[in-house]
PDB file of C-alpha atoms in Angstrom:
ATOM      1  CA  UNK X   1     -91.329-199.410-105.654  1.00 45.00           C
ATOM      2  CA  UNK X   2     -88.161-198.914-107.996  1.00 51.00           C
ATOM      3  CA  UNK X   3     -84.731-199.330-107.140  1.00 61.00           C
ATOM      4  CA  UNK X   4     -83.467-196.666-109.005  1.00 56.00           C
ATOM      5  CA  UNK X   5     -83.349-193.889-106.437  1.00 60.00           C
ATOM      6  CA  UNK X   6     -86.014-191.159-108.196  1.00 57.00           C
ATOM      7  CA  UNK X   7     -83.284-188.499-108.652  1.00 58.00           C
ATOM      8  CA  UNK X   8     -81.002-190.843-110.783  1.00 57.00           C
ATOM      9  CA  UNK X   9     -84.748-192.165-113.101  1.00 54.00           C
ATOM     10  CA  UNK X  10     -84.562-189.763-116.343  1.00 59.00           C
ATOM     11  CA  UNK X  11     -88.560-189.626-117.529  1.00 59.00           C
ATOM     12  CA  UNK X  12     -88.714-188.739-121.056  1.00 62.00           C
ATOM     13  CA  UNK X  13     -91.367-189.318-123.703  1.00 62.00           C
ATOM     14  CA  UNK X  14     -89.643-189.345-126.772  1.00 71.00           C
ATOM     15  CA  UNK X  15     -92.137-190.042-130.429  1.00 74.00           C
ATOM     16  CA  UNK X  16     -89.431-192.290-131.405  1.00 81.00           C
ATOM     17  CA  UNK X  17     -90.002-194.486-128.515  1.00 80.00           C
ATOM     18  CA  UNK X  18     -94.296-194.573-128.902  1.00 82.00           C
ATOM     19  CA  UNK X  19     -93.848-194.908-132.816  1.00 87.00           C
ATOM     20  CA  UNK X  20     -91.441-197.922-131.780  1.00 90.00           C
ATOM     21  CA  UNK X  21     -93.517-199.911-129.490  1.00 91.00           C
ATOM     22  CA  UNK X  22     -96.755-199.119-131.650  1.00 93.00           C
ATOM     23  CA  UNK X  23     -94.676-200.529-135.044  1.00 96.00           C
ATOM     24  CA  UNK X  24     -93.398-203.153-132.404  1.00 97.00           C
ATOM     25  CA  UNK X  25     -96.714-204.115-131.401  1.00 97.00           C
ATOM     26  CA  UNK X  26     -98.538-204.056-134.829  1.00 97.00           C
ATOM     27  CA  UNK X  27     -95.591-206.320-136.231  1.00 98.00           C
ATOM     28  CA  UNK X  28     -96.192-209.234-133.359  1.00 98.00           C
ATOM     29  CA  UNK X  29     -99.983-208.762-134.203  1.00 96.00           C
ATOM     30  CA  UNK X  30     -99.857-209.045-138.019  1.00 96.00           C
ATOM     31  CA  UNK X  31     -96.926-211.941-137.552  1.00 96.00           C
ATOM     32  CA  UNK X  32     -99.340-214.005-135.405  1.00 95.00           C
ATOM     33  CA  UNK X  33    -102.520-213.460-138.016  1.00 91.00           C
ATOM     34  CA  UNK X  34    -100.521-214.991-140.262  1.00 91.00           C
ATOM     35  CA  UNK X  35     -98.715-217.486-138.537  1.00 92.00           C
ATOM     36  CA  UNK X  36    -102.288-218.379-137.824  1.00 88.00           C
ATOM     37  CA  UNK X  37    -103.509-218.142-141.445  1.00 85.00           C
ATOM     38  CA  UNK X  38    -100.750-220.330-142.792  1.00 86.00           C
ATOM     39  CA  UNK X  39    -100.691-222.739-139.640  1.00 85.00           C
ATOM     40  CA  UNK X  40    -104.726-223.525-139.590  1.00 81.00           C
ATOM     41  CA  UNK X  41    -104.845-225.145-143.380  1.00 78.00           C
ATOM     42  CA  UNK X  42    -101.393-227.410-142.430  1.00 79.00           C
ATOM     43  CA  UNK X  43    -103.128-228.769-139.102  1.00 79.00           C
ATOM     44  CA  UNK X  44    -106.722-230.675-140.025  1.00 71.00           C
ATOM     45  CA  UNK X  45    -106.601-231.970-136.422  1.00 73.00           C
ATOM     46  CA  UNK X  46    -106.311-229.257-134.379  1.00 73.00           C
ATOM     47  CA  UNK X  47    -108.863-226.613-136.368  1.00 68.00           C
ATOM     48  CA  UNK X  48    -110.885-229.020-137.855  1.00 66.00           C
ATOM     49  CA  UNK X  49    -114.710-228.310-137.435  1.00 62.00           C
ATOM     50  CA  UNK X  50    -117.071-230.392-135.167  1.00 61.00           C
ATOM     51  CA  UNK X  51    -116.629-233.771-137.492  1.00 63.00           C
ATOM     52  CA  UNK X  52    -119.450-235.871-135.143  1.00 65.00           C
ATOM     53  CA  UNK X  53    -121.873-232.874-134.686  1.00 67.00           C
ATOM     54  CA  UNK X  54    -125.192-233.517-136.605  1.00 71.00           C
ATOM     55  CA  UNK X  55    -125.465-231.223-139.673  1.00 69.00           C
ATOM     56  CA  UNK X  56    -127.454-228.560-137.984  1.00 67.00           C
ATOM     57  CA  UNK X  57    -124.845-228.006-135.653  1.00 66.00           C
ATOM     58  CA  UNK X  58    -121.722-228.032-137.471  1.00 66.00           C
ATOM     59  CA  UNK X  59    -120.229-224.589-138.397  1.00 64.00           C
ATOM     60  CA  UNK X  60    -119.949-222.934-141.814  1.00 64.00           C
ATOM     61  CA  UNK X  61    -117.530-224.745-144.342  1.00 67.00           C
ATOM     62  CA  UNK X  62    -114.458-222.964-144.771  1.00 68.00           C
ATOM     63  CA  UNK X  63    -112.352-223.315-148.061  1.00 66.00           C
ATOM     64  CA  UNK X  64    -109.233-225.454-147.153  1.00 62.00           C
ATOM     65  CA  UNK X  65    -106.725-224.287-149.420  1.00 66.00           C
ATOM     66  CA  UNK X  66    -107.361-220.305-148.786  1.00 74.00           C
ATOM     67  CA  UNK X  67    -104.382-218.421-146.778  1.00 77.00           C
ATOM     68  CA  UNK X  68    -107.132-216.340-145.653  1.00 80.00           C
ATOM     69  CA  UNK X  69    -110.304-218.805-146.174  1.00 77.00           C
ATOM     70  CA  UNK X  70    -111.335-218.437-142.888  1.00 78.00           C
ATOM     71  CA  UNK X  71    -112.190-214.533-142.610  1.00 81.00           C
ATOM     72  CA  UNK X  72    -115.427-214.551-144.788  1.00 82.00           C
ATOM     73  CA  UNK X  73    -117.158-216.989-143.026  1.00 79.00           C
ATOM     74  CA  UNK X  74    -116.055-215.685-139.427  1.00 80.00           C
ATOM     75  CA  UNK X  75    -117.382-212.362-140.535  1.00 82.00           C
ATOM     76  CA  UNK X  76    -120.461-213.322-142.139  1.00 82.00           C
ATOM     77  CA  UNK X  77    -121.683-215.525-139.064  1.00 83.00           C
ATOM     78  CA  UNK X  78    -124.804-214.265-137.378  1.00 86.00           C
ATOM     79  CA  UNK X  79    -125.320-214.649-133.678  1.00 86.00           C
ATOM     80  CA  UNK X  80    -128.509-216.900-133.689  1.00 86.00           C
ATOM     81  CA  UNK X  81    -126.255-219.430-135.729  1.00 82.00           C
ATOM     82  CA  UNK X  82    -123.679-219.274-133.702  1.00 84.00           C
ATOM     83  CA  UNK X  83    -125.422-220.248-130.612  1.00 86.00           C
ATOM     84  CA  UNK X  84    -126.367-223.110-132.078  1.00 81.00           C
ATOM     85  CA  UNK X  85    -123.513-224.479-133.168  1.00 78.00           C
ATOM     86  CA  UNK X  86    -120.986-223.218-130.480  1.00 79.00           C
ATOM     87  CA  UNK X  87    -123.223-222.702-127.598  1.00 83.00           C
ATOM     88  CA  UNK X  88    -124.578-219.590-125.937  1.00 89.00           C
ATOM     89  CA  UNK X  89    -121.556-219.263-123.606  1.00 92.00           C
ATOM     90  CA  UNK X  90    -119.248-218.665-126.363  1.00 87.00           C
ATOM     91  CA  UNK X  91    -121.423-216.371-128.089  1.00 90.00           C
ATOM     92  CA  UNK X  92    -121.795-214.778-124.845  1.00 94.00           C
ATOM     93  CA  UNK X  93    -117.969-214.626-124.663  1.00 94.00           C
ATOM     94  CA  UNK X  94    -117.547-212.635-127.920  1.00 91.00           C
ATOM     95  CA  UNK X  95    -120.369-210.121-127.012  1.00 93.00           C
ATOM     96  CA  UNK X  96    -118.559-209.848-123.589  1.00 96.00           C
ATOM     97  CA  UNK X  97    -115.484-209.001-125.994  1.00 94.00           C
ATOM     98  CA  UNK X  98    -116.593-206.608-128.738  1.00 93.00           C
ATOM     99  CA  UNK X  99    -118.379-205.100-125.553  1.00 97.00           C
ATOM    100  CA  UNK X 100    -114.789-204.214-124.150  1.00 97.00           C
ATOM    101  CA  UNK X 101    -114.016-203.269-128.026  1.00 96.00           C
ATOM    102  CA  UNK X 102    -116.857-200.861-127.585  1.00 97.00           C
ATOM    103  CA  UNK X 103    -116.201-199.094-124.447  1.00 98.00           C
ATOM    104  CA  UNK X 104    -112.163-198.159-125.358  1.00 97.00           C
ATOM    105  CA  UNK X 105    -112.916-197.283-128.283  1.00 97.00           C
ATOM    106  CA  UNK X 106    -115.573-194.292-126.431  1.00 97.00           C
ATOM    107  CA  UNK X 107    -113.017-193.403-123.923  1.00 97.00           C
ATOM    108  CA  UNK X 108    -110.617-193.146-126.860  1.00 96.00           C
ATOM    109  CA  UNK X 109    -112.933-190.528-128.320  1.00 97.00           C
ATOM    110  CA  UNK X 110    -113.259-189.148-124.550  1.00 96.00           C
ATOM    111  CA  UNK X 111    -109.788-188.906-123.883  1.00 92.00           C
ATOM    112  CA  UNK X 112    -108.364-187.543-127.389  1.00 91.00           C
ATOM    113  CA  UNK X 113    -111.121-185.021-127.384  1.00 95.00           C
ATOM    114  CA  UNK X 114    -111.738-183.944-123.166  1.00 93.00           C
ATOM    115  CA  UNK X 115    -108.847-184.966-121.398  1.00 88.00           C
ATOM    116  CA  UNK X 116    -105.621-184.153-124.011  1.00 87.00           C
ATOM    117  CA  UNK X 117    -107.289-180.663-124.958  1.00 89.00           C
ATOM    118  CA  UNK X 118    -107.656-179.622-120.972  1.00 85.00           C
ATOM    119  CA  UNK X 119    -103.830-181.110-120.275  1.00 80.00           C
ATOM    120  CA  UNK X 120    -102.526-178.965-123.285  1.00 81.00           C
ATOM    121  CA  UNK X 121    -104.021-175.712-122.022  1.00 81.00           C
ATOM    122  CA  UNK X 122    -102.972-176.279-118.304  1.00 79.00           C
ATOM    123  CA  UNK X 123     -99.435-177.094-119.851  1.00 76.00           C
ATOM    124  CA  UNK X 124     -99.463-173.495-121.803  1.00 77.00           C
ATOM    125  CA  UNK X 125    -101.369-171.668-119.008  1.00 78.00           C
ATOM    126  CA  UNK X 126     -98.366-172.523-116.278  1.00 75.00           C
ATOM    127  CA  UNK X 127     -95.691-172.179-118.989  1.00 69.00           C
ATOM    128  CA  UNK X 128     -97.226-168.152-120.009  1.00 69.00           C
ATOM    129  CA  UNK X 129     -99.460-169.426-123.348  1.00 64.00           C
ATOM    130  CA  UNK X 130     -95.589-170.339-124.736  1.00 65.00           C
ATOM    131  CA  UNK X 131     -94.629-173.885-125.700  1.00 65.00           C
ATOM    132  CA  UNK X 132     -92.280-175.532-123.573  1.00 59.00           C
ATOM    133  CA  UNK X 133     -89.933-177.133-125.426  1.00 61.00           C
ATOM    134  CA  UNK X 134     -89.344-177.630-129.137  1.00 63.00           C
ATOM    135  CA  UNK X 135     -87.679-181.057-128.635  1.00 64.00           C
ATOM    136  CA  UNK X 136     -90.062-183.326-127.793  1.00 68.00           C
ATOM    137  CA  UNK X 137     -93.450-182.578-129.050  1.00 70.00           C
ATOM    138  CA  UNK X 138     -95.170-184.693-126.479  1.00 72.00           C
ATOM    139  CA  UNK X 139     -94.062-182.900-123.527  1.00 70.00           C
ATOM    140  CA  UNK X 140     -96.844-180.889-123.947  1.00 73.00           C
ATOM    141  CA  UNK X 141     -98.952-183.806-123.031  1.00 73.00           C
ATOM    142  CA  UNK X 142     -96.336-184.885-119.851  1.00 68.00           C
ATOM    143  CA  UNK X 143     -97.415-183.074-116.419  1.00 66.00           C
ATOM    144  CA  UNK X 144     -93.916-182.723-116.200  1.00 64.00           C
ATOM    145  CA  UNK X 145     -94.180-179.315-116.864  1.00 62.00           C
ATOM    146  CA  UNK X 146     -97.297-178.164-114.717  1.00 63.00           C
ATOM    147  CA  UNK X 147     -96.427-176.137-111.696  1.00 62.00           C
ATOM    148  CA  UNK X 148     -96.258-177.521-108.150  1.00 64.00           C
ATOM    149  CA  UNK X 149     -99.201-176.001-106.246  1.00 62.00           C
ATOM    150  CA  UNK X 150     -98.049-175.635-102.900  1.00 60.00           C
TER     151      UNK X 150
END
């Protein structure tokens, strides 16, 4: 429940605002890669490999002195090495992951080709096939300008 009574709330979707947060959100995710990447090298303790492990179970070596060392070996890992050398819960963890990965990335797909194509023609059916404002361009997405059915 808000506390700002609903007639005093102003709803608008303005581009500047998604193109903000998306350029806000793809800053903090590049900034932590490499906070990551230049971190990992500087800190043997914390990301060192399994030192004790017998051979067979220690993971692949990664170059030390690379910024970015550490991609090429997470990418080229298969899954039957990786359950034996990080156990099958982990590996389970990532499939459980890329499994998430998988399923927005179909109703992505679903919703930029069903669901936004359906909204834009109820938005020009109740508004006589005419756009509604020239503005905002995403207001033709916002069911702010749907009629009421009553």
């Amino acid at each position: 429940m808000s506390i700002v009574p609903p007639e005093k709330q102003s709803i608008k979707i303005s581009l500047i605002g998604i193109v903000t947060q998306f350029g806000i959100n793809l800053t903090l995710g590049f900034g932590t890669l490499v906070l990551f990447s230049f971190l990992r090298p500087r800190n043997v303790i914390v990301y060192s490999p399994k030192q004790f492990a017998p051979e067979d179970k220690q993971p692949p070596k990664i170059e030390e002195n690379k910024l970015w060392g550490w991609v090429k070996p997470v990418l080229e890992a298969n899954e039957k090495s990786l359950v034996n050398e990080i156990g099958l819960d982990a590996v389970m963890f990532i499939r459980f992951i890329k499994l998430c990965q998988n399923i927005l990335l179909c109703l992505l797909v679903f919703g930029a080709c069903v669901i936004m194509p359906i909204n834009i023609f109820g938005t020009y059916r109740d508004n006589n096939y005419d756009m509604p404002s020239k503005d905002n361009p995403l207001q033709i997405l916002s069911v702010s300008y749907l009629e009421q059915v009553s």
